[in-house]
Coordinates of C-alpha atoms and ligand atoms in Angstrom, one line a residue:
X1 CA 0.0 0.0 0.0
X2 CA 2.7 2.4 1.3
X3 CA 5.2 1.2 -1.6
X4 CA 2.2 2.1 -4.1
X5 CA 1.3 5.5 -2.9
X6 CA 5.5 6.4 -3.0
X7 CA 5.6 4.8 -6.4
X8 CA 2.5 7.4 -7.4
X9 CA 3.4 9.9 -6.2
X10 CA 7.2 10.0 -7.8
X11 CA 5.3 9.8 -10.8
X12 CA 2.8 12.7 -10.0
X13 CA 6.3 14.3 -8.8
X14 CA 8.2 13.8 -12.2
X15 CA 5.2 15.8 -14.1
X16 CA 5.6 19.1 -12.1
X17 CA 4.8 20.5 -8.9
X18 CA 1.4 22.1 -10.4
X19 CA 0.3 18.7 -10.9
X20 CA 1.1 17.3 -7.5
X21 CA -0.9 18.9 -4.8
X22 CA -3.9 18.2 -6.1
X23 CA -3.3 14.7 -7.2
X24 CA -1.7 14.0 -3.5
X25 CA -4.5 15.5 -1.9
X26 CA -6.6 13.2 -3.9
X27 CA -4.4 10.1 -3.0
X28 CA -4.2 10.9 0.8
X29 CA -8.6 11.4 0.9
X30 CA -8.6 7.9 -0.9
X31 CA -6.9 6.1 2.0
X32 CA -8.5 8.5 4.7
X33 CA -11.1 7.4 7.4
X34 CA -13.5 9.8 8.8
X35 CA -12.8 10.5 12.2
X36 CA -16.3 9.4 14.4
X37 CA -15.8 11.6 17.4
X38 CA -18.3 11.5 20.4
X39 CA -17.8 14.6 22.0
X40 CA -18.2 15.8 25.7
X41 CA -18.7 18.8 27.1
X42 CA -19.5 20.4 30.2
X43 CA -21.3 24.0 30.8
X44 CA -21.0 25.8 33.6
X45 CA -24.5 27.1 35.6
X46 CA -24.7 29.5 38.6
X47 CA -22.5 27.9 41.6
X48 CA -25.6 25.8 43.5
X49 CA -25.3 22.8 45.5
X50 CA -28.4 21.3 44.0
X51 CA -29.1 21.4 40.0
X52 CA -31.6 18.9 39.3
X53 CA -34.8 18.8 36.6
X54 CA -34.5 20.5 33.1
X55 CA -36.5 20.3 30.3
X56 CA -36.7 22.0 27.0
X57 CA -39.8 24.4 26.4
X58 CA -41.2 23.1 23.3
X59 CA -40.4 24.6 19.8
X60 CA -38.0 27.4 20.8
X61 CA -34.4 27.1 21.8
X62 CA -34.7 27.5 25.5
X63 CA -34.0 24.8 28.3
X64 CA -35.6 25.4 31.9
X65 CA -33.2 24.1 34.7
X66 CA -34.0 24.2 38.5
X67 CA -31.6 24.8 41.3
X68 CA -33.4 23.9 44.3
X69 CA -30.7 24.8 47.1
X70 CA -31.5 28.8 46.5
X71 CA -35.0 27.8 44.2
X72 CA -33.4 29.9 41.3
X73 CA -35.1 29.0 37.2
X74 CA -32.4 29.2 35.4
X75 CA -33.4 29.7 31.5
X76 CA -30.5 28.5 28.8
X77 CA -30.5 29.3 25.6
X78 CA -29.2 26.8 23.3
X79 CA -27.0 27.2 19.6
X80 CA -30.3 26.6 17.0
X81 CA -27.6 24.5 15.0
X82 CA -25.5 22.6 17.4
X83 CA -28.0 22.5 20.4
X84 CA -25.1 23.6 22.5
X85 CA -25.5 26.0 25.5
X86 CA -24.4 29.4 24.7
X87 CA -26.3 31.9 27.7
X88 CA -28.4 31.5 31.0
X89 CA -30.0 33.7 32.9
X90 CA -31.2 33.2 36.3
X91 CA -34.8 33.8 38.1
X92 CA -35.3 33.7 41.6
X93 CA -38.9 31.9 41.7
X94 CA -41.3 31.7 45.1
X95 CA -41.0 33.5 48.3
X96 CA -37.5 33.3 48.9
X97 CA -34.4 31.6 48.4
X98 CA -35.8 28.2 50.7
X99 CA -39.1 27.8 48.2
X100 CA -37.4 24.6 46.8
X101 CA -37.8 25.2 43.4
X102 CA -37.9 21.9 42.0
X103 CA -40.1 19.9 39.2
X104 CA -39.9 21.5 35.4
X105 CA -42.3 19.9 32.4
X106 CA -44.0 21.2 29.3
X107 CA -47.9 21.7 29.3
X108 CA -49.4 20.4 26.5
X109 CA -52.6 21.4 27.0
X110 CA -51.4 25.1 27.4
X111 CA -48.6 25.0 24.4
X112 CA -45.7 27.2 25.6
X113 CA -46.4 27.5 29.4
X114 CA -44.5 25.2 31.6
X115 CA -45.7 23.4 35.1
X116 CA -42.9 24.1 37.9
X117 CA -43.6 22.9 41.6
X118 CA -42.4 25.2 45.2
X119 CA -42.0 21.7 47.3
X120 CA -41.6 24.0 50.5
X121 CA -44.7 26.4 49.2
X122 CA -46.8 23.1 48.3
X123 CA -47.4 24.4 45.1
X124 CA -47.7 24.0 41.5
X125 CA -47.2 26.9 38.8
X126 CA -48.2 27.5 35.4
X127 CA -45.3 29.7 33.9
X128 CA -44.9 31.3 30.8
X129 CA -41.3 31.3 30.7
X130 CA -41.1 34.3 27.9
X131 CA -39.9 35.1 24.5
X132 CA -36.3 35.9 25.0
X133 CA -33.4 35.1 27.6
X134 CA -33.8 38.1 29.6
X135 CA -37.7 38.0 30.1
X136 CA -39.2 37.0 33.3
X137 CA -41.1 34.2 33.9
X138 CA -44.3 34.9 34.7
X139 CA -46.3 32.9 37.0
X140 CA -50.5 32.9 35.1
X141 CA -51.9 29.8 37.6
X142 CA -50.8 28.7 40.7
X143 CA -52.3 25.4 42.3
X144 CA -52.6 24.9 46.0
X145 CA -52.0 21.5 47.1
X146 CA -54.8 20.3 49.2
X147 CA -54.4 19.6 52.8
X148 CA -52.7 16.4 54.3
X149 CA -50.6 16.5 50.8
X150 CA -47.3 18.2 51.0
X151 CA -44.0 18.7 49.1
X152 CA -44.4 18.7 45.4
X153 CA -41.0 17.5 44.0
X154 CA -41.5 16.5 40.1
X155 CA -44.5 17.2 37.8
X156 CA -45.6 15.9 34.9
X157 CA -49.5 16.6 32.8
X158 CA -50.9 13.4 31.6
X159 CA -53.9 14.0 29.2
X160 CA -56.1 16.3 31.0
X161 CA -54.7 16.2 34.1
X162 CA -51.6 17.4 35.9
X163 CA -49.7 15.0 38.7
X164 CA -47.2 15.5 41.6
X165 CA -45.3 13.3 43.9
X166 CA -45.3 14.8 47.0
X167 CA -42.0 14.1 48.6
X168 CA -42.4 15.1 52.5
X169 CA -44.8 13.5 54.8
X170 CA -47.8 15.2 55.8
X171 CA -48.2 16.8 59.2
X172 CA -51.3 15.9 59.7
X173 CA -50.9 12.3 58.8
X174 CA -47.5 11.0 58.4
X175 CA -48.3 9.8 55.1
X176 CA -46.9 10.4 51.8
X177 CA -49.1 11.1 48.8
X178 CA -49.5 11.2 44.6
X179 CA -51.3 14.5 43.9
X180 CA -53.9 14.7 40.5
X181 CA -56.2 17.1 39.4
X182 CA -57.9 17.8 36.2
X183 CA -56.2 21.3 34.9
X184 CA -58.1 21.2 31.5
X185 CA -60.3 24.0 32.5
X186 CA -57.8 26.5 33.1
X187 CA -58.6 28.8 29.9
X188 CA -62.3 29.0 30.7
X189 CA -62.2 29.7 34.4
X190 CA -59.7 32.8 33.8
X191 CA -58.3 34.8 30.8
X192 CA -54.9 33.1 30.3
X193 CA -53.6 37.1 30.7
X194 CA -54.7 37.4 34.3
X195 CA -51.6 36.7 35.8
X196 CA -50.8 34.4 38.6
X197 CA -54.3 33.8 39.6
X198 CA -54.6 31.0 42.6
X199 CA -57.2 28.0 41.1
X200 CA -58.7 25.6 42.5
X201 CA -57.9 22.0 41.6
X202 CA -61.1 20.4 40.1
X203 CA -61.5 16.8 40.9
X204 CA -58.6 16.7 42.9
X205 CA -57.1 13.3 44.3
X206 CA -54.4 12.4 46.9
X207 CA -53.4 9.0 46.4
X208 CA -51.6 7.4 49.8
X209 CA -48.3 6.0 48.6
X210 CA -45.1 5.1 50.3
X211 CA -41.7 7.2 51.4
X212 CA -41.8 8.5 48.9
X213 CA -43.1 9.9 45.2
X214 CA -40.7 10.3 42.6
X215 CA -41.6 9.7 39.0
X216 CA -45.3 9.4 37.3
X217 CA -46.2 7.7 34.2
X218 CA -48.5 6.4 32.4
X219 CA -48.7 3.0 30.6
X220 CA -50.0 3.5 27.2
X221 CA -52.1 0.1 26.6
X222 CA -54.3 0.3 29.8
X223 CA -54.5 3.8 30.7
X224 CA -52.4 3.3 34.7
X225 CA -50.6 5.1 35.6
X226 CA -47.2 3.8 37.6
X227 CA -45.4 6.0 40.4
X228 CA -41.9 5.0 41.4
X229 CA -41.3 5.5 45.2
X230 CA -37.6 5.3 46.3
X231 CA -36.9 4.6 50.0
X232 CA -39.8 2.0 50.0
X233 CA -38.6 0.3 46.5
X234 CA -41.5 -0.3 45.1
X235 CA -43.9 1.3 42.5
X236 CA -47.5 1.9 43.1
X237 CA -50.2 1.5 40.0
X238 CA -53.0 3.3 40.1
X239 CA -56.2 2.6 38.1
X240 CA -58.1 6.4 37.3
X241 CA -61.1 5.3 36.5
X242 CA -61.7 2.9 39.9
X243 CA -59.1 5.1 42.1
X244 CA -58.0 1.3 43.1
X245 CA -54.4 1.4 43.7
X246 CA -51.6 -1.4 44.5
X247 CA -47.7 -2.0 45.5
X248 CA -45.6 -4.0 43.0
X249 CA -42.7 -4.2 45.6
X250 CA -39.2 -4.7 43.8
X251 CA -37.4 -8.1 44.9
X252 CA -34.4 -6.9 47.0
X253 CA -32.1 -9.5 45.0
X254 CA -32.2 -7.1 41.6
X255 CA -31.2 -3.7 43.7
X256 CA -33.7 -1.2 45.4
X257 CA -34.4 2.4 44.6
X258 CA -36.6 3.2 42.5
X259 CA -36.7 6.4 40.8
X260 CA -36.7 7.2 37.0
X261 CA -39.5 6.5 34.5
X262 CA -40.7 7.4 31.2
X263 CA -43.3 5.9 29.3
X264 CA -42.3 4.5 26.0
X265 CA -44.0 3.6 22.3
X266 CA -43.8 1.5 19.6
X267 CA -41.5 -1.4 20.0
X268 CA -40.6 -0.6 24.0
X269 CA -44.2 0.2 24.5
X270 CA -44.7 0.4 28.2
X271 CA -43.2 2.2 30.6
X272 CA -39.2 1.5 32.3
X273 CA -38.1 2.2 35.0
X274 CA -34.3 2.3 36.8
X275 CA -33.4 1.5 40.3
X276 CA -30.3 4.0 41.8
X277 CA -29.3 1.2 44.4
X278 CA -28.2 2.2 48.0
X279 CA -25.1 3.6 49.7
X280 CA -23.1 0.3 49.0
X281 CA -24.2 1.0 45.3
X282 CA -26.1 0.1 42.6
X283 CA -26.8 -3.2 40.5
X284 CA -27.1 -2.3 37.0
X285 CA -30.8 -2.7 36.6
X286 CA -33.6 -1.1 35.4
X287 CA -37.1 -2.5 34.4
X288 CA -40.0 -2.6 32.3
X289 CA -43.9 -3.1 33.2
X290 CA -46.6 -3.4 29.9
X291 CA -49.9 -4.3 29.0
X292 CA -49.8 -7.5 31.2
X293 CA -48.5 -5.1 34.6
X294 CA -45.9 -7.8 35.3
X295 CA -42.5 -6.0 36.0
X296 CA -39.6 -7.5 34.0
X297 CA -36.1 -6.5 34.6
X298 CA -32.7 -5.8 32.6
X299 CA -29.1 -6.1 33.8
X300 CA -26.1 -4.3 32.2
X301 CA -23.1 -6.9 32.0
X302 CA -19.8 -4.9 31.8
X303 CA -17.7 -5.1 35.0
X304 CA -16.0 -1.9 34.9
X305 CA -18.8 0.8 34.4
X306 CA -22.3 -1.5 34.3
X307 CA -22.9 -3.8 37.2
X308 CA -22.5 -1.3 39.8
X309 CA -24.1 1.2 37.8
X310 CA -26.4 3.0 40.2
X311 CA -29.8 4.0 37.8
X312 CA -30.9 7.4 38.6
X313 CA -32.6 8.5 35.3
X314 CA -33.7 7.0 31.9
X315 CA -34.3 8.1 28.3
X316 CA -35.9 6.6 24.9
X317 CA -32.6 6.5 22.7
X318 CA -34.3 4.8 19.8
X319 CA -33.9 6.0 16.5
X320 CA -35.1 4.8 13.3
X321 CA -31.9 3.4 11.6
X322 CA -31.0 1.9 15.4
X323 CA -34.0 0.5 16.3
X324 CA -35.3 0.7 19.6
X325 CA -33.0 1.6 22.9
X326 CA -32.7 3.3 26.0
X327 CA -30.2 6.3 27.9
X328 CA -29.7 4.9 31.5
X329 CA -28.0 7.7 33.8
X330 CA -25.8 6.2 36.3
X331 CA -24.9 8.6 39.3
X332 CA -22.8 8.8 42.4
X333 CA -25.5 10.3 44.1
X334 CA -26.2 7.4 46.7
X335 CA -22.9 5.8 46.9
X336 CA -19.4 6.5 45.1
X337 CA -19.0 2.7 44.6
X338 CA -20.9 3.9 41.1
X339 CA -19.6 5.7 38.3
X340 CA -21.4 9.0 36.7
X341 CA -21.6 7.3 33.3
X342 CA -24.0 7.6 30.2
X343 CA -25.1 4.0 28.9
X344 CA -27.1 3.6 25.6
X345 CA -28.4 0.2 25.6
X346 CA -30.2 -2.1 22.8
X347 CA -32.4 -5.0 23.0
X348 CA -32.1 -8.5 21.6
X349 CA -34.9 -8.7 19.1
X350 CA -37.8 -9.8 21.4
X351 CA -36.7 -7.3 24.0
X352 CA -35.9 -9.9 25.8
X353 CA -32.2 -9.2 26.8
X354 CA -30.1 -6.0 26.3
X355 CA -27.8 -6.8 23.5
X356 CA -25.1 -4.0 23.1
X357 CA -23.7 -1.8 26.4
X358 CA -22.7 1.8 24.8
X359 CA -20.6 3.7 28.1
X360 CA -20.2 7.3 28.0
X361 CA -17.8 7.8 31.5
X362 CA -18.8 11.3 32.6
X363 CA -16.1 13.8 33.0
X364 CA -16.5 14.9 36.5
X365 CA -16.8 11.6 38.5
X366 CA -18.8 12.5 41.5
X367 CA -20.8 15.0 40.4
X368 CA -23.7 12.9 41.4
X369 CA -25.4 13.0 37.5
X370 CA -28.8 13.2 38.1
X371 CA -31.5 14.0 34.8
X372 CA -30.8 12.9 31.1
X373 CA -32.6 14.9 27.9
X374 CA -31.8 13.6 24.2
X375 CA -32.7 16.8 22.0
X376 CA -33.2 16.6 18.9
X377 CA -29.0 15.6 18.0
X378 CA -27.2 16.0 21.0
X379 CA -27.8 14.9 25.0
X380 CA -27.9 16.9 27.8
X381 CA -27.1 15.4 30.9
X382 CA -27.2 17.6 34.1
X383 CA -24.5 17.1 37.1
X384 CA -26.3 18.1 40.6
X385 CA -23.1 18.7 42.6
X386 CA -21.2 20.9 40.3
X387 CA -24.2 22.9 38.8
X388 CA -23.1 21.8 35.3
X389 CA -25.0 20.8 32.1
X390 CA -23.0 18.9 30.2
X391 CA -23.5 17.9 26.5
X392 CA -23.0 14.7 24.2
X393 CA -22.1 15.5 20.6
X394 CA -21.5 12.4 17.7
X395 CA -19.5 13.7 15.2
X396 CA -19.4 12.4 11.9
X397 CA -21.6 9.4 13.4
X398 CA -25.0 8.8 14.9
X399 CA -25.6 7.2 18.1
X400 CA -25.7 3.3 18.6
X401 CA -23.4 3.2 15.7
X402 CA -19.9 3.3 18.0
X403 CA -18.0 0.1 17.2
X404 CA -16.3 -2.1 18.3
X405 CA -14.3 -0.4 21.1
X406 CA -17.3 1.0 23.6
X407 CA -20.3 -0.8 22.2
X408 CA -19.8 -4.1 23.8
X409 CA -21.6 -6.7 22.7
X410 CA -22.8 -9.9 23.5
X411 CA -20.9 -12.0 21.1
X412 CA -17.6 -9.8 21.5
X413 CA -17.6 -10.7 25.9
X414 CA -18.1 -14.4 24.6
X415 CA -15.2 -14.5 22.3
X416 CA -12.9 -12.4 24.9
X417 CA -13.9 -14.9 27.7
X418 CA -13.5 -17.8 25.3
Ligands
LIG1 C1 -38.5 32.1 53.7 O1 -39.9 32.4 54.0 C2 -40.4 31.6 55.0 C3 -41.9 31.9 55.2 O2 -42.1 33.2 55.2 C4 -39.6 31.8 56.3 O3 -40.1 30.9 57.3 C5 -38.1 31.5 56.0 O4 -37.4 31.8 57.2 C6 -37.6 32.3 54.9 N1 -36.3 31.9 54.5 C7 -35.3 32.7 54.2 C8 -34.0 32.1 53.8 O5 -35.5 34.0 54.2
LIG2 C1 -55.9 27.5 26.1 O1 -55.8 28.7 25.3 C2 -54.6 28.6 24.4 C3 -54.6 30.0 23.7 O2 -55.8 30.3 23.1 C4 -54.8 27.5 23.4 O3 -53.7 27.4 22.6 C5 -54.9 26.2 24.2 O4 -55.1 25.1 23.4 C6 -56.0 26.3 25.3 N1 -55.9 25.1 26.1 C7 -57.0 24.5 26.6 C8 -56.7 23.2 27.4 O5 -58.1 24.8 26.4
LIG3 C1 -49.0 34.0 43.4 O1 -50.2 34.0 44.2 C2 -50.1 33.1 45.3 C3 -51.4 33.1 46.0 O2 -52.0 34.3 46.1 C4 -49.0 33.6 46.2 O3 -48.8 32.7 47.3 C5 -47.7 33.6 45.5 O4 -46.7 34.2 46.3 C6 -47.8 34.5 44.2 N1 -46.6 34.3 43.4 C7 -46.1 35.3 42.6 C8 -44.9 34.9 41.9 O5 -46.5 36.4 42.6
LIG4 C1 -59.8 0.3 35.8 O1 -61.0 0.3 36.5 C2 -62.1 0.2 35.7 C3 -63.4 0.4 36.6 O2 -63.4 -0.5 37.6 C4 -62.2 -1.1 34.9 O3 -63.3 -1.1 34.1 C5 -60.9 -1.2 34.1 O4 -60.9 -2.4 33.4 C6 -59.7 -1.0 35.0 N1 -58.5 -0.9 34.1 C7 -57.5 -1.8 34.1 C8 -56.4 -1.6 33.1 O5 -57.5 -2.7 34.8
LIG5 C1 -28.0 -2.3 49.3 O1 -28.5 -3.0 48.1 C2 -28.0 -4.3 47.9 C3 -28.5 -4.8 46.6 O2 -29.9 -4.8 46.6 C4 -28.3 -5.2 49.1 O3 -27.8 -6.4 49.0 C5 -27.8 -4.5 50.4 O4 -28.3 -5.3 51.5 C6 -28.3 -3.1 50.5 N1 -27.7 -2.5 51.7 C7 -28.4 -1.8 52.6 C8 -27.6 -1.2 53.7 O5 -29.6 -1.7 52.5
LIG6 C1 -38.2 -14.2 19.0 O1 -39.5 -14.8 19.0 C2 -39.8 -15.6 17.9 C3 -41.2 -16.1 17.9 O2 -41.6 -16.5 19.2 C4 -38.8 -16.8 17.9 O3 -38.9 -17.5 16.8 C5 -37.3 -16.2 17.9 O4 -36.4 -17.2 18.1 C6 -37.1 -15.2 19.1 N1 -35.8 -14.6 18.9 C7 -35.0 -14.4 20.0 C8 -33.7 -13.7 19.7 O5 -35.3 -14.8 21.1
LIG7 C1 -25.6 -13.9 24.7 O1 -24.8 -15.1 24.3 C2 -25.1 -16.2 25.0 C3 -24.1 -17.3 24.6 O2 -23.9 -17.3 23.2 C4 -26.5 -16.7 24.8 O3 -26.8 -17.8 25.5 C5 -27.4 -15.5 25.2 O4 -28.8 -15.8 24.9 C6 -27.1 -14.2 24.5 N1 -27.8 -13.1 25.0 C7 -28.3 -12.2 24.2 C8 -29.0 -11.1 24.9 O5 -28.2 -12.2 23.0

């Protein structure tokens, strides 16, 4: 090959140097490789010593990020063409700095407003987070939450109705509780321009639960809905229609913790679900529940990064070329026995087993990792201890497509331990 190229390009060389750049250059791009990058990168936010939920507010190029330690909304703008961070702006929202600003998610039923929660206030707020980076939210409906319920942490609207897990035992009871009420009637009550105007919840529910609420989804076959509760390690269904609700425990032997969950389509139809393990760790599992309401669980085989992985958070990471497959989050939020990593897993094809282990090591260990967002190209992970976003780029490659050196799978640890 090498001997060839020379032999060329004392040819090329013998007819004159006009002719030998770009013949060379030619020659060179012929036996080039593209150089796949994936590409890391970590933005810095307002010193906090809590950065938790984000999400982006739909159709613009704004991300909503909450730091509860001083309950400040800060708004990001993002690069329209790379997605990547470029300004933020901060907004002190509640009372004061100990409001616990926490739980961030897009209303669809009001298109641009967003749903925020005040876990100390024991509210929910409508917010229209503005047209450009230096505009101040503006709170149009605030929600009481109904006494015993109290400490809304995360927030989510599920058809007509908008949920909360309500992270601190009541004072009247002791118990912990999932909030619902129906929020479709906001327009008609109250001009949408009446700003922050206190409603009342119609058809409001407080479902008892266990210590305590984190995540709230809904299973798209039968209509439940499924609430993760952490300490306890279980997750609680809960039928609408009857208000009948019930415990499907997780078995101690797969890990404990439950906390992320989205609810998925098409080929992972369902919803899954990742367990963050304890202070000794985490297991490298995460789990599924579908149409039949039997819980089914997944374990991530590489030693280094993937049996101790300690779930926090979860994303659909399917794509149409890659098929179906999921972003776990692995923090070292309960125990620094587990890496801050980003994994994007496949299935085997009857979603059986996970097939290839994709591991992103995050560059901060010990930041305690704790949400993941795929936008429309890149990721966005965010790093609660060091009040950094930080950002996954593929260059000159799409994700799931990383071989052979990080995409380990199945038949590659065979051959190795063969
Ligand atoms: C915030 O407001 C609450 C209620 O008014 C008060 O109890 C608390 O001390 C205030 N915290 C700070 C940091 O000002
Ligand atoms: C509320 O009003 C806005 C603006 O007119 C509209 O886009 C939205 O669909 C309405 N939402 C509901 C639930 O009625
Ligand atoms: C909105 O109104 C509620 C109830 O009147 C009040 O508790 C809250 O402080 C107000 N929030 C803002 C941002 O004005
Ligand atoms: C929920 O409860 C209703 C009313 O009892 C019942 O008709 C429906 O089948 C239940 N849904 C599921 C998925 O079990
Ligand atoms: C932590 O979790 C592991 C795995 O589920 C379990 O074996 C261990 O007993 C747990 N430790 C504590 C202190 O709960
Ligand atoms: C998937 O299911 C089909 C039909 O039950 C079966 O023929 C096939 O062997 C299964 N494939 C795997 C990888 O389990
Ligand atoms: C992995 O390979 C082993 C041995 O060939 C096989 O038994 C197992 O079913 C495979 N698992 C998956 C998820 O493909």
């Amino acid at each position: 090959m090498l001997a060839q190229a020379l032999k060329k390009s004392l040819v090329v060389a013998a007819l004159g140097l006009s002719a030998v750049l770009p013949t060379a250059l030619a020659q060179q791009s012929a036996n080039a490789n593209t150089l796949v990058s994936r590409r890391l990168t970590e933005y810095l936010l307002p010193v906090a010593t809590e950065t938790h939920e984000f999400a982006r507010v739909p159709n613009t190029n704004f991300v909503l990020l909450s730091q509860m330690s001083d309950s400040a909304l800060i708004k990001i703008e993002l690069d329209p063409a790379t997605e990547a961070p470029i300004a933020w702006q901060s907004f002190p929202m509640g009372r004061n700095r100990s409001s616990q600003l926490h739980g961030v998610w897009p209303s669809t039923l009001y298109p641009g407003l967003m749903w925020l929660t005040l876990q100390a206030e024991n509210q929910l707020l409508l917010v229209d987070p503005g047209r450009t980076l230096a505009s101040k939210p503006v709170v149009v409906r605030t929600l009481d939450i109904p006494v015993p319920g109290n400490g809304p942490h995360c927030v989510f609207e599920i058809g007509n109705r908008v949920w909360a897990g309500l992270k601190v035992a009541s004072p009247q009871t002791g118990q912990y509780y999932v909030f619902s009420a129906d929020v479709s009637q906001l327009n008609a009550t109250i001009p949408r321009s009446g700003s922050n105007t206190t409603v009342a919840a119609r058809d409001p529910k407080l479902y008892p639960c266990l210590n305590s609420p984190v995540f709230i989804k809904e299973e798209p076959a039968t209509g439940l809905i499924y609430v993760t509760q952490d300490a306890d390690s279980s997750i609680m269904q809960i039928n609408v229609t009857s208000g009948a609700t019930a415990q499907l425990p997780i078995p101690p032997e797969v890990g404990n913790n439950a906390v992320g969950m989205i609810t998925a389509g098409g080929a992972l139809s369902g919803v899954w679900f990742t367990l963050a393990g304890n202070a000794t760790g985490g297991t490298g599992t995460f789990g599924h529940i579908g149409a039949d309401g039997q819980m089914k669980f997944f374990s991530l085989k590489q030693p280094m990064l993937g049996t101790n992985a300690a779930l926090l958070h979860i994303a659909d990471a399917s794509t149409v070329a890659g098929g179906p497959a999921l972003w776990l989050l692995s923090t070292s939020l309960l125990s620094s026995n587990s890496p801050d990593a980003l994994i994007r897993v496949t299935f085997d094809a009857n979603l059986t087993a996970v097939a290839d282990e994709e591991y992103v090591s995050m560059l901060t260990q010990n930041a305690m990792v704790h949400r993941v967002l795929p936008l429309d190209t890149t990721v966005l992970v965010s790093e609660l201890h060091t009040f950094t976003l930080a950002q996954l780029a593929y260059v000159h490659t799409v994700a799931g497509q990383w071989l052979p050196a990080e995409a380990v799978t199945n038949t590659t640890v065979y051959t190795q331990a063969g």
